[in-house]
Coordinates of C-alpha atoms in Angstrom, one line a residue:
X268 CA 20.6 -3.7 -15.8
X269 CA 18.4 -5.1 -18.4
X270 CA 18.0 -8.9 -16.9
X271 CA 16.8 -6.8 -13.4
X272 CA 13.3 -8.7 -12.7
X273 CA 12.4 -5.5 -11.1
X274 CA 13.2 -3.2 -14.2
X275 CA 11.6 -6.2 -16.3
X276 CA 8.1 -6.2 -14.5
X277 CA 7.4 -2.7 -15.9
X278 CA 7.2 -4.6 -19.3
X279 CA 4.2 -6.5 -17.9
X280 CA 2.9 -2.9 -17.1
X281 CA 3.4 -3.4 -13.6
X282 CA 5.3 -0.5 -11.3
X283 CA 7.6 -1.6 -8.6
X284 CA 7.4 0.6 -5.6
X285 CA 9.4 0.5 -2.5
X286 CA 7.5 0.0 1.2
X287 CA 10.0 2.1 3.1
X288 CA 11.3 5.5 4.0
X289 CA 14.3 6.9 6.3
X290 CA 16.3 9.7 5.9
X291 CA 19.7 8.1 5.2
X292 CA 17.8 6.5 2.3
X293 CA 17.9 10.1 0.7
X294 CA 20.8 11.5 2.2
X295 CA 23.2 8.7 1.3
X296 CA 21.6 8.2 -2.3
X297 CA 20.3 4.7 -1.8
X298 CA 16.8 5.9 -2.8
X299 CA 18.2 7.7 -5.8
X300 CA 20.0 4.6 -7.1
X301 CA 16.8 2.5 -6.0
X302 CA 15.1 4.7 -8.9
X303 CA 17.9 4.9 -11.7
X304 CA 19.1 1.2 -11.3
X305 CA 16.4 -0.9 -9.6
X306 CA 13.4 0.4 -11.4
X307 CA 11.5 1.6 -8.1
X308 CA 8.8 4.1 -9.5
X309 CA 7.1 5.2 -6.2
X310 CA 7.1 4.8 -2.2
X311 CA 4.7 3.9 0.6
X312 CA 5.3 4.7 4.3
X313 CA 3.3 4.2 7.1
X314 CA 3.3 5.0 10.9
X315 CA 5.5 1.9 11.9
X316 CA 7.8 2.5 9.0
X317 CA 8.5 6.1 10.6
X318 CA 8.6 5.0 14.0
X319 CA 11.4 2.4 13.3
X320 CA 13.2 5.3 11.2
X321 CA 13.0 8.1 13.4
X322 CA 13.3 6.1 17.0
X323 CA 16.3 4.1 16.0
X324 CA 18.4 6.7 14.0
X325 CA 20.5 9.7 15.0
X326 CA 19.6 10.9 11.6
X327 CA 16.9 13.1 12.9
X328 CA 18.7 14.6 16.1
X329 CA 19.5 17.9 14.9
X330 CA 16.1 19.0 13.4
X331 CA 15.0 17.7 16.9
X332 CA 17.2 19.8 18.5
X333 CA 16.3 22.8 16.7
X334 CA 12.4 22.3 17.4
X335 CA 12.8 23.3 21.1
X336 CA 9.8 23.9 22.7
X337 CA 7.8 22.7 20.1
X338 CA 4.7 19.8 20.8
X339 CA 5.8 16.4 20.2
X340 CA 2.7 16.2 17.8
X341 CA 4.6 19.1 15.8
X342 CA 7.7 17.7 15.8
X343 CA 6.6 14.4 14.3
X344 CA 5.0 16.0 11.4
X345 CA 7.9 18.3 10.7
X346 CA 10.0 15.2 10.7
X347 CA 7.8 13.3 8.5
X348 CA 6.7 16.3 6.2
X349 CA 10.5 16.7 5.3
X350 CA 11.3 13.2 4.7
X351 CA 8.4 12.9 2.4
X352 CA 9.2 16.3 0.7
X353 CA 12.8 15.1 -0.1
X354 CA 11.5 11.6 -1.3
X355 CA 8.8 13.5 -3.6
X356 CA 11.5 15.5 -4.8
X357 CA 13.3 12.4 -5.8
X358 CA 10.4 11.1 -7.8
X359 CA 9.5 14.4 -9.2
X360 CA 11.3 13.9 -12.7
X361 CA 9.7 10.1 -13.0
X362 CA 6.2 11.6 -12.4
X363 CA 6.6 14.5 -14.8
X364 CA 8.1 11.9 -17.6
X365 CA 5.2 9.3 -16.9
X366 CA 2.7 12.6 -17.2
X367 CA 1.5 11.5 -13.3
X368 CA 1.4 7.6 -14.2
X369 CA 4.2 6.7 -11.4
X370 CA 6.6 9.0 -8.9
X371 CA 4.1 8.9 -6.3
X372 CA 5.2 9.4 -2.6
X373 CA 2.7 8.0 0.0
X374 CA 2.1 9.5 3.5
X375 CA -0.6 8.2 5.8
X376 CA -3.4 10.5 8.2
X377 CA -3.1 10.0 11.6
X378 CA -4.3 6.3 12.6
X379 CA -6.2 7.7 15.4
X380 CA -8.8 9.2 12.3
X381 CA -9.6 6.1 10.8
X382 CA -13.3 6.1 12.1
X383 CA -13.7 9.8 11.7
X384 CA -14.5 11.0 8.3
X385 CA -14.3 14.9 8.9
X386 CA -11.0 14.4 10.8
X387 CA -9.4 12.4 8.2
X388 CA -10.7 15.0 5.3
X389 CA -9.6 17.8 7.2
X390 CA -6.0 16.1 8.3
X391 CA -5.9 15.2 4.1
X392 CA -6.2 18.5 3.3
X393 CA -3.7 20.2 5.8
X394 CA -0.8 17.3 4.8
X395 CA -1.6 18.3 0.8
X396 CA -0.8 21.8 1.7
X397 CA 2.3 21.2 4.0
X398 CA 3.7 18.9 1.4
X399 CA 3.1 20.8 -1.2
X400 CA 4.1 18.2 -4.0
X401 CA 1.6 16.8 -6.8
X402 CA 3.1 13.7 -6.5
X403 CA 2.0 13.1 -2.8
X404 CA -0.5 10.6 -1.9
X405 CA -2.6 10.6 1.0
X406 CA -3.4 7.1 2.4
X407 CA -6.8 6.6 3.9
X408 CA -7.7 3.2 5.5
X409 CA -10.8 1.7 3.5
X410 CA -12.9 1.7 6.6
X411 CA -16.6 2.6 6.5
X412 CA -15.7 5.9 7.4
X413 CA -13.0 6.4 4.9
X414 CA -15.0 5.6 1.9
X415 CA -17.0 8.9 2.0
X416 CA -13.5 10.9 2.7
X417 CA -11.9 9.1 -0.4
X418 CA -14.7 10.7 -2.2
X419 CA -14.2 14.1 -0.9
X420 CA -10.6 13.9 -1.8
X421 CA -10.7 12.8 -4.9
X422 CA -13.1 15.5 -5.7
X423 CA -10.8 18.3 -4.5
X424 CA -8.1 17.1 -6.8
X425 CA -6.0 15.2 -3.8
X426 CA -4.6 11.9 -4.6
X427 CA -5.3 9.0 -2.4
X428 CA -3.7 5.6 -1.4
X429 CA -6.7 3.6 -0.3
X430 CA -5.1 1.3 2.3
X431 CA -5.8 -1.9 4.6
X432 CA -8.2 -3.1 1.8
X433 CA -8.4 -7.1 2.3
X434 CA -11.9 -7.8 1.3
X435 CA -13.1 -7.8 -2.3
X436 CA -16.2 -6.0 -1.2
X437 CA -14.2 -3.3 0.5
X438 CA -12.2 -2.9 -2.6
X439 CA -15.3 -2.3 -4.7
X440 CA -16.5 0.5 -2.4
X441 CA -12.9 2.2 -2.8
X442 CA -13.3 2.1 -6.5
X443 CA -16.8 3.3 -6.3
X444 CA -15.8 6.2 -3.9
X445 CA -12.8 7.1 -6.6
X446 CA -15.2 7.1 -9.8
X447 CA -17.6 9.4 -7.6
X448 CA -14.7 11.7 -6.7
X449 CA -14.2 11.9 -10.1
X450 CA -17.6 12.8 -10.9
X451 CA -17.9 15.4 -8.7
X452 CA -14.3 17.3 -9.5
X453 CA -15.0 20.1 -12.0
X454 CA -11.6 20.8 -13.4
X455 CA -9.5 18.4 -15.3
X456 CA -8.6 15.1 -14.5
X457 CA -5.5 14.0 -16.0
X458 CA -3.4 14.6 -12.8
X459 CA -5.7 13.2 -10.4
X460 CA -4.4 9.6 -9.3
X461 CA -5.2 7.1 -7.0
X462 CA -4.5 3.4 -5.8
X463 CA -6.3 0.7 -3.8
X464 CA -3.5 -1.0 -1.8
X465 CA -4.8 -5.0 -1.4
X466 CA -3.1 -6.7 1.1
X467 CA -1.9 -10.3 0.6
X468 CA 0.4 -12.2 3.0
X469 CA -1.7 -11.3 6.1
X470 CA -4.5 -12.9 4.6
X471 CA -2.2 -16.2 4.3
X472 CA -1.2 -16.1 7.5
X473 CA -4.8 -15.8 9.4
X474 CA -6.3 -18.2 7.2
X475 CA -3.4 -20.9 7.5
X476 CA -3.9 -20.6 11.3
X477 CA -7.6 -21.6 10.9
X478 CA -6.6 -24.4 8.7
X479 CA -4.0 -25.4 11.1
X480 CA -6.7 -25.7 13.8
X481 CA -8.6 -28.1 11.9
X482 CA -5.7 -30.2 10.8
X483 CA -4.8 -31.0 14.2
X484 CA -8.0 -33.0 14.2
X485 CA -8.6 -33.7 10.9
X486 CA -8.3 -37.4 9.3
X487 CA -6.2 -38.4 6.4
X488 CA -8.4 -37.5 3.8
X489 CA -9.8 -34.3 5.4
X490 CA -5.9 -33.3 6.1
X491 CA -5.2 -33.5 2.7
X492 CA -8.2 -31.4 1.4
X493 CA -7.1 -28.6 4.2
X494 CA -3.5 -28.6 3.2
X495 CA -4.4 -28.1 -0.3
X496 CA -6.0 -24.5 0.6
X497 CA -3.1 -23.3 2.9
X498 CA -1.1 -20.3 1.2
X499 CA -3.6 -20.2 -1.9
X500 CA -6.3 -17.9 -0.3
X501 CA -4.7 -14.6 -0.7
X502 CA -3.6 -14.9 -4.4
X503 CA -6.9 -16.2 -5.2
X504 CA -8.7 -13.5 -3.4
X505 CA -6.4 -10.8 -5.3
X506 CA -7.1 -12.4 -9.0
X507 CA -10.8 -12.0 -8.4
X508 CA -10.2 -8.5 -7.2
X509 CA -8.3 -7.7 -10.4
X510 CA -11.2 -9.1 -12.4
X511 CA -13.3 -6.6 -10.5
X512 CA -11.0 -3.9 -11.5
X513 CA -11.1 -4.9 -15.2
X514 CA -14.9 -5.0 -14.9
X515 CA -14.9 -1.5 -13.2
X516 CA -12.3 0.2 -15.4
X517 CA -13.8 -1.2 -18.9
X518 CA -17.1 0.0 -18.2
X519 CA -18.9 2.8 -20.0
X520 CA -19.1 4.8 -16.6
X521 CA -15.3 5.0 -16.8
X522 CA -14.9 5.5 -20.3
X523 CA -16.8 8.9 -20.0
X524 CA -14.5 9.9 -17.2
X525 CA -11.4 8.8 -19.2
X526 CA -12.4 10.9 -22.0
X527 CA -11.9 13.9 -19.6
X528 CA -8.6 12.3 -19.0
X529 CA -9.1 10.1 -15.9
X530 CA -6.6 7.4 -15.2
X531 CA -8.1 4.1 -13.6
X532 CA -7.4 3.4 -9.8
X533 CA -4.6 1.2 -10.0
X534 CA -4.6 -2.1 -7.5
X535 CA -1.6 -1.9 -5.7
X536 CA -0.5 -5.4 -3.9
X537 CA 0.3 -4.5 -0.4
X538 CA 1.5 -6.6 2.5
X539 CA 4.1 -8.9 0.0
X540 CA 7.0 -10.4 2.3
X541 CA 6.2 -13.6 2.7
X542 CA 5.7 -14.4 6.5
X543 CA 5.8 -18.2 6.0
X544 CA 9.6 -19.6 5.5
X545 CA 7.9 -22.5 4.0
X546 CA 6.8 -20.7 1.1
X547 CA 8.6 -18.7 -1.7
X548 CA 9.6 -15.5 -0.8
X549 CA 8.9 -13.9 -4.1
X550 CA 5.4 -15.5 -4.1
X551 CA 3.5 -12.1 -4.1
X552 CA 5.4 -10.7 -6.9
X553 CA 5.8 -14.0 -9.1
X554 CA 2.1 -14.6 -8.7
X555 CA 0.2 -11.4 -9.4
X556 CA 2.3 -9.8 -12.6
X557 CA -0.1 -7.9 -14.8
X558 CA -0.7 -4.8 -16.2
X559 CA -2.2 -1.5 -14.5
X560 CA -1.1 -2.6 -11.1
X561 CA 1.5 -1.7 -8.6
X562 CA 3.5 -3.8 -6.3
X563 CA 4.9 -2.1 -3.1
X564 CA 7.9 -4.3 -1.6
X565 CA 9.7 -4.0 1.8
X566 CA 13.7 -3.9 1.2
X567 CA 14.0 -7.8 1.7
X568 CA 11.2 -8.8 -0.9
X569 CA 12.5 -5.9 -3.4
X570 CA 16.0 -7.4 -3.0
X571 CA 14.8 -10.9 -3.1
X572 CA 13.0 -10.2 -6.3
X573 CA 16.3 -8.6 -8.3
X574 CA 17.8 -11.6 -7.4
X575 CA 15.8 -14.7 -8.6
X576 CA 12.0 -13.2 -9.7
X577 CA 10.8 -15.6 -12.3
X578 CA 8.2 -13.4 -14.3
X579 CA 5.5 -14.4 -16.1
X580 CA 1.8 -12.9 -16.9
X581 CA 0.3 -14.6 -14.1
X582 CA -2.6 -12.3 -13.0
X583 CA -5.0 -12.9 -15.3
X584 CA -4.5 -16.7 -15.3
X585 CA -6.1 -19.3 -13.0
X586 CA -9.0 -17.6 -12.3
X587 CA -11.3 -20.8 -12.2
X588 CA -9.0 -22.1 -9.7
X589 CA -9.2 -19.1 -8.0
X590 CA -12.9 -19.2 -7.5
X591 CA -12.7 -22.9 -6.5
X592 CA -10.1 -22.4 -4.0
X593 CA -12.4 -19.7 -2.4
X594 CA -15.6 -22.2 -2.5
X595 CA -13.5 -24.6 -1.0
X596 CA -12.5 -22.5 1.8
X597 CA -16.0 -21.8 2.2
X598 CA -16.9 -25.3 2.4
X599 CA -14.3 -26.5 5.2
X600 CA -16.1 -23.7 7.3
X601 CA -14.0 -20.7 7.2
X602 CA -15.4 -17.5 6.6
X603 CA -13.2 -15.0 4.6
X604 CA -15.4 -12.3 5.3
X605 CA -14.9 -12.6 9.0
X606 CA -11.3 -13.0 8.6
X607 CA -11.1 -10.3 6.3
X608 CA -12.7 -7.9 9.0
X609 CA -10.7 -8.8 11.8
X610 CA -7.5 -8.2 9.6
X611 CA -8.9 -4.7 9.1
X612 CA -9.5 -4.0 12.7
X613 CA -5.9 -5.7 13.5
X614 CA -4.3 -3.6 10.5
X615 CA -5.7 -0.2 12.3
X616 CA -4.4 -1.4 15.8
X617 CA -1.3 -2.4 14.1
X618 CA -0.5 1.4 13.0
X619 CA -1.9 2.9 16.0
X620 CA 0.4 1.2 18.2
X621 CA 3.5 2.2 16.7
X622 CA 2.4 5.8 16.4
X623 CA 1.8 5.6 20.2
X624 CA 5.0 4.2 20.6
X625 CA 6.5 6.6 18.5
X626 CA 4.9 9.7 20.2
X627 CA 6.1 8.3 23.4
X628 CA 9.7 7.3 22.4
X629 CA 9.7 10.9 20.4
X630 CA 9.0 12.8 23.5
X631 CA 11.7 11.1 25.3
X632 CA 14.3 11.5 22.9
X633 CA 13.2 15.3 22.4
X634 CA 13.9 15.5 26.2
X635 CA 17.3 13.8 25.5
X636 CA 18.5 15.6 22.5
X637 CA 17.7 18.8 23.9
X638 CA 19.3 18.0 27.1
X639 CA 22.4 16.9 25.6

């Protein structure tokens, strides 16, 4: 067990979370095993994960049958809240033993509210009360409308997972919202927690597609220049975001909050499954190992890392190279700010579409289960 790289990541100050939740993970003991044997210290979920779990399984049929007469929205919330509560209960001992450093389970507000500050705040309060677990994190997208919601929720003592961060400027806004929320909170700060979910592989996929367009028309010299940027931008972007993290949370401003018990808002590496089969399947783990961070992995990446991750303190290495990579990207005419803005819009759509599909499928499944 000690040789498992997943467990060894904690020696570097990085926590492993899993990006998955299905009811059978809880009922079969799989999640408990991941906690005990694989070093998993938290869990993230999203509408796409729930759509796959609920629609593709009979594990929810009994609860659906018992919900006869309820609206589809109410049925969905009841199903999800139960899974989140049960998962949070499994992580609760870790939450307590780590004094609130880990053991969190994340639940997303409705993707329909991504551009609605007040709606996000209301739903987050509602979900916080419904789940009723101190180791819950409410996921709020890092949109312009989400930033004031994050501040308000932290000020109210609600843990927040800021999601869909692609740009370093957006990350800085999320960290600022966290600090403002802490400063507004009147009580103890020890058990208020937040992570900033910084997305990785989607950036490389988008940038590589843009580079390929240029490659198709490039001469040999320019072609080598363009190829040297493939698969390097997401990690470079993340390393520079981590430098921002250090500057923010080593500041005098945060020191005053830390004196009141506040914890840093950790960077969480998300979208860590490698999309390009030409790239090493654990690259978004191996290249971003460092303290006060989280890596949330889909099951395939978690399994691959347990098998063959080669770990080193990589996160703070190669900052000059990271800066050169992003400068070179701009020099070849690719606007990273536009790429990340497009990815945010696409990310919101990627959560809204499965949510629409989930509600439609759940309506049909409710009718079928009740009729059966």
